Tab-separated table of C-alpha atoms in Angstrom:
chain	number	residue	atom	x	y	z
A	1	MET	CA	-104.880	-214.751	-2.292
A	2	ALA	CA	-102.202	-216.882	-0.249
A	3	ASP	CA	-103.083	-219.940	-3.526
A	4	ASP	CA	-102.056	-216.952	-6.013
A	5	GLU	CA	-98.999	-216.317	-3.839
A	6	LYS	CA	-97.765	-220.116	-4.064
A	7	LEU	CA	-98.654	-220.266	-7.762
A	8	ILE	CA	-96.513	-217.383	-8.080
A	9	PHE	CA	-93.770	-218.384	-5.962
A	10	LEU	CA	-93.272	-221.819	-8.200
A	11	ILE	CA	-93.511	-219.889	-11.365
A	12	GLN	CA	-90.739	-216.928	-10.168
A	13	ASN	CA	-88.615	-219.641	-9.013
A	14	PHE	CA	-88.892	-222.738	-10.924
A	15	ASP	CA	-90.765	-221.532	-14.257
A	16	TYR	CA	-93.368	-224.457	-13.871
A	17	GLU	CA	-96.275	-224.512	-16.324
A	18	SER	CA	-98.744	-226.023	-14.469
A	19	PRO	CA	-99.161	-223.066	-12.075
A	20	LYS	CA	-99.415	-220.346	-14.899
A	21	GLU	CA	-101.972	-222.252	-16.296
A	22	LYS	CA	-103.907	-222.317	-12.912
A	23	LEU	CA	-103.427	-218.738	-12.864
A	24	ILE	CA	-105.024	-218.507	-16.050
A	25	ARG	CA	-107.843	-220.519	-15.510
A	26	LYS	CA	-108.533	-218.696	-12.154
A	27	TYR	CA	-108.787	-215.042	-13.719
A	28	TYR	CA	-109.392	-215.814	-17.662
A	29	ASP	CA	-113.200	-215.405	-17.155
A	30	LYS	CA	-113.250	-212.223	-15.071
A	31	ILE	CA	-110.400	-210.891	-17.513
A	32	TYR	CA	-112.376	-211.535	-20.782
A	33	ALA	CA	-115.599	-210.273	-18.893
A	34	TYR	CA	-113.823	-206.697	-18.465
A	35	ALA	CA	-112.488	-206.625	-21.621
A	36	TYR	CA	-115.946	-207.466	-23.459
A	37	ARG	CA	-117.700	-204.954	-21.026
A	38	LYS	CA	-115.276	-202.206	-22.402
A	39	THR	CA	-115.195	-203.321	-26.267
A	40	LEU	CA	-118.524	-204.649	-26.635
A	41	ASN	CA	-116.685	-207.474	-29.116
A	42	ASP	CA	-116.251	-210.741	-28.639
A	43	ASP	CA	-113.168	-211.287	-30.824
A	44	ASP	CA	-111.652	-208.111	-29.518
A	45	ALA	CA	-112.222	-208.908	-25.988
A	46	LEU	CA	-110.492	-212.141	-26.289
A	47	ASP	CA	-107.632	-210.897	-28.111
A	48	ILE	CA	-106.872	-208.747	-25.484
A	49	THR	CA	-107.464	-210.752	-22.577
A	50	GLN	CA	-104.693	-213.285	-24.675
A	51	GLU	CA	-102.451	-210.066	-24.773
A	52	VAL	CA	-103.267	-209.547	-21.014
A	53	PHE	CA	-102.052	-212.834	-20.099
A	54	ILE	CA	-99.100	-213.178	-22.129
A	55	LYS	CA	-98.091	-209.925	-20.822
A	56	ALA	CA	-98.633	-211.256	-17.177
A	57	ILE	CA	-97.000	-214.401	-17.475
A	58	ASN	CA	-94.046	-213.063	-19.333
A	59	SER	CA	-93.607	-210.204	-16.448
A	60	LEU	CA	-94.533	-212.299	-13.778
A	61	LYS	CA	-90.508	-212.030	-12.698
A	62	PHE	CA	-91.191	-208.214	-11.968
A	63	PHE	CA	-94.542	-208.559	-9.766
A	64	ASP	CA	-93.942	-207.393	-6.377
A	65	ARG	CA	-96.653	-208.284	-4.071
A	66	LYS	CA	-95.768	-205.613	-1.937
A	67	LYS	CA	-96.875	-203.135	-3.990
A	68	ALA	CA	-100.471	-204.610	-4.960
A	69	SER	CA	-102.184	-208.179	-5.358
A	70	PHE	CA	-101.880	-210.094	-8.539
A	71	LYS	CA	-105.399	-209.792	-9.027
A	72	THR	CA	-104.997	-205.901	-9.198
A	73	TRP	CA	-102.141	-206.135	-10.922
A	74	LEU	CA	-103.443	-208.265	-13.498
A	75	TYR	CA	-106.460	-205.728	-14.038
A	76	LEU	CA	-103.721	-202.972	-14.128
A	77	ILE	CA	-102.255	-204.954	-17.533
A	78	ALA	CA	-106.046	-205.252	-18.652
A	79	SER	CA	-106.726	-201.698	-18.283
A	80	ASN	CA	-103.857	-200.724	-19.846
A	81	LYS	CA	-104.463	-203.269	-23.124
A	82	ILE	CA	-107.693	-202.120	-23.105
A	83	SER	CA	-106.429	-198.262	-23.501
A	84	GLU	CA	-103.999	-199.473	-26.266
A	85	TYR	CA	-106.732	-200.992	-27.842
A	86	PHE	CA	-108.607	-197.755	-28.205
A	87	ARG	CA	-105.328	-195.662	-29.416
A	88	SER	CA	-104.746	-198.090	-32.016
A	89	ILE	CA	-104.646	-197.269	-35.761
A	90	GLN	CA	-107.309	-200.131	-36.367
A	91	TYR	CA	-109.927	-199.159	-33.630
A	92	LYS	CA	-109.373	-195.688	-35.220
A	93	ASP	CA	-110.225	-196.569	-38.750
A	94	ILE	CA	-112.832	-198.620	-37.523
A	95	LEU	CA	-114.529	-195.691	-36.139
A	96	ASP	CA	-113.716	-193.436	-38.992
A	97	GLU	CA	-115.884	-196.343	-41.213
A	98	THR	CA	-118.789	-196.446	-38.722
A	99	LEU	CA	-119.683	-193.036	-37.667
A	100	PRO	CA	-121.386	-190.779	-39.872
A	101	SER	CA	-120.037	-187.368	-41.324
A	102	ASP	CA	-121.819	-184.229	-39.635
A	103	GLU	CA	-123.830	-183.599	-41.979
A	104	CYS	CA	-125.769	-186.679	-42.601
A	105	PHE	CA	-126.075	-187.460	-39.021
A	106	GLU	CA	-129.458	-185.321	-38.582
A	107	ARG	CA	-130.523	-187.249	-41.230
A	108	ILE	CA	-129.950	-190.709	-39.894
A	109	ILE	CA	-131.450	-190.108	-36.643
A	110	GLU	CA	-134.721	-188.732	-38.376
A	111	ASN	CA	-134.271	-192.095	-40.858
A	112	LYS	CA	-134.007	-194.300	-37.816
A	113	ALA	CA	-137.522	-192.499	-36.381
A	114	LEU	CA	-139.081	-193.201	-38.777
A	115	SER	CA	-138.013	-196.581	-39.620
A	116	GLN	CA	-139.001	-197.687	-36.185
A	117	GLN	CA	-142.430	-196.184	-36.712
A	118	LEU	CA	-142.530	-198.154	-39.647
A	119	MET	CA	-141.656	-201.436	-38.119
A	120	ASN	CA	-144.145	-200.770	-35.228
A	121	TYR	CA	-146.839	-200.461	-37.639
A	122	ILE	CA	-145.624	-203.435	-39.829
A	123	ARG	CA	-145.469	-205.512	-36.659
A	124	ASP	CA	-148.951	-205.164	-35.950
A	125	LEU	CA	-149.731	-206.856	-39.756
A	126	ASP	CA	-150.026	-210.727	-39.966
A	127	TYR	CA	-146.521	-212.483	-39.306
A	128	GLN	CA	-145.962	-213.493	-42.502
A	129	SER	CA	-146.409	-209.792	-43.980
A	130	TYR	CA	-143.944	-208.756	-41.559
A	131	LYS	CA	-141.360	-210.940	-42.401
A	132	VAL	CA	-141.558	-210.374	-45.944
A	133	VAL	CA	-141.001	-206.847	-45.184
A	134	GLU	CA	-138.524	-207.508	-42.658
A	135	LEU	CA	-136.317	-209.707	-45.190
A	136	LYS	CA	-137.122	-207.167	-48.101
A	137	ILE	CA	-136.121	-203.951	-46.634
A	138	PHE	CA	-133.500	-204.715	-43.697
A	139	ALA	CA	-131.750	-207.921	-45.011
A	140	GLU	CA	-132.159	-206.506	-48.524
A	141	LEU	CA	-133.293	-210.013	-49.979
A	142	THR	CA	-134.411	-210.474	-53.104
A	143	PHE	CA	-138.283	-211.815	-53.294
A	144	ASP	CA	-137.064	-214.965	-54.842
A	145	GLU	CA	-134.745	-215.506	-51.822
A	146	ILE	CA	-137.215	-214.485	-49.600
A	147	GLY	CA	-139.881	-216.874	-50.990
A	148	THR	CA	-137.088	-219.654	-50.752
A	149	ILE	CA	-136.831	-219.136	-46.774
A	150	MET	CA	-140.250	-218.583	-46.090
A	151	MET	CA	-141.116	-221.514	-48.608
A	152	LEU	CA	-143.759	-219.535	-50.242
A	153	PRO	CA	-144.195	-218.768	-54.150
A	154	VAL	CA	-142.394	-215.508	-55.214
A	155	SER	CA	-146.064	-214.292	-56.499
A	156	THR	CA	-147.066	-214.991	-52.529
A	157	ILE	CA	-143.976	-212.806	-51.525
A	158	LYS	CA	-144.549	-210.480	-53.798
A	159	THR	CA	-148.310	-209.488	-52.871
A	160	LYS	CA	-147.612	-209.371	-48.888
A	161	TYR	CA	-144.757	-207.518	-49.643
A	162	TYR	CA	-146.501	-204.409	-51.642
A	163	THR	CA	-149.822	-205.030	-49.551
A	164	ALA	CA	-148.030	-204.145	-46.650
A	165	ILE	CA	-146.200	-201.187	-48.537
A	166	LYS	CA	-149.809	-199.752	-49.510
A	167	LYS	CA	-151.392	-200.271	-46.051
A	168	CYS	CA	-148.292	-198.291	-44.795
A	169	ARG	CA	-148.673	-195.756	-47.078
A	170	LYS	CA	-152.011	-195.077	-46.574
A	171	GLU	CA	-151.521	-195.303	-42.843
A	172	PHE	CA	-148.334	-192.899	-43.244
A	173	ASP	CA	-150.261	-190.632	-45.219
A	174	ASN	CA	-153.183	-190.417	-43.008
A	175	ASN	CA	-150.993	-189.319	-39.939
A	176	ASP	CA	-148.949	-186.810	-41.747
A	177	TYR	CA	-145.793	-188.798	-41.145
């Protein structure tokens, strides 16, 4: 920490740029990783990390090493920025858009379980059939688009898709899903 104290002294007393850059480089990856673990979003973690260092550098004249180490102080700023992020209207809007309403939550869970059973069964088919069904159902591509991606004629794509669906129906009807 003696190195941090020297850098902070130079910043507080002479406002040199080089010590600022050294402090940022030293802690950037750690603060980014912390923000990423909290937000699970690369863009948000990068934004938060940038805000943390802007706040830290601009507030460094108020830093008191008797109260906390620089690292602790920096993580406190990061924690506050992350809390601000979660309280922000933008985050609440994202949650409102992504969370299902109460009435359809149960149906989503049931559909997810059924989708998982379906994909487990389809994975046991040949690779091309699996890929066709995956691209058609989950990527919502057209048969033409799938044919282009897989470099197969559209008629072959349709045959593989409908054959796989027929096998799935038969399998699921036999098992009373």
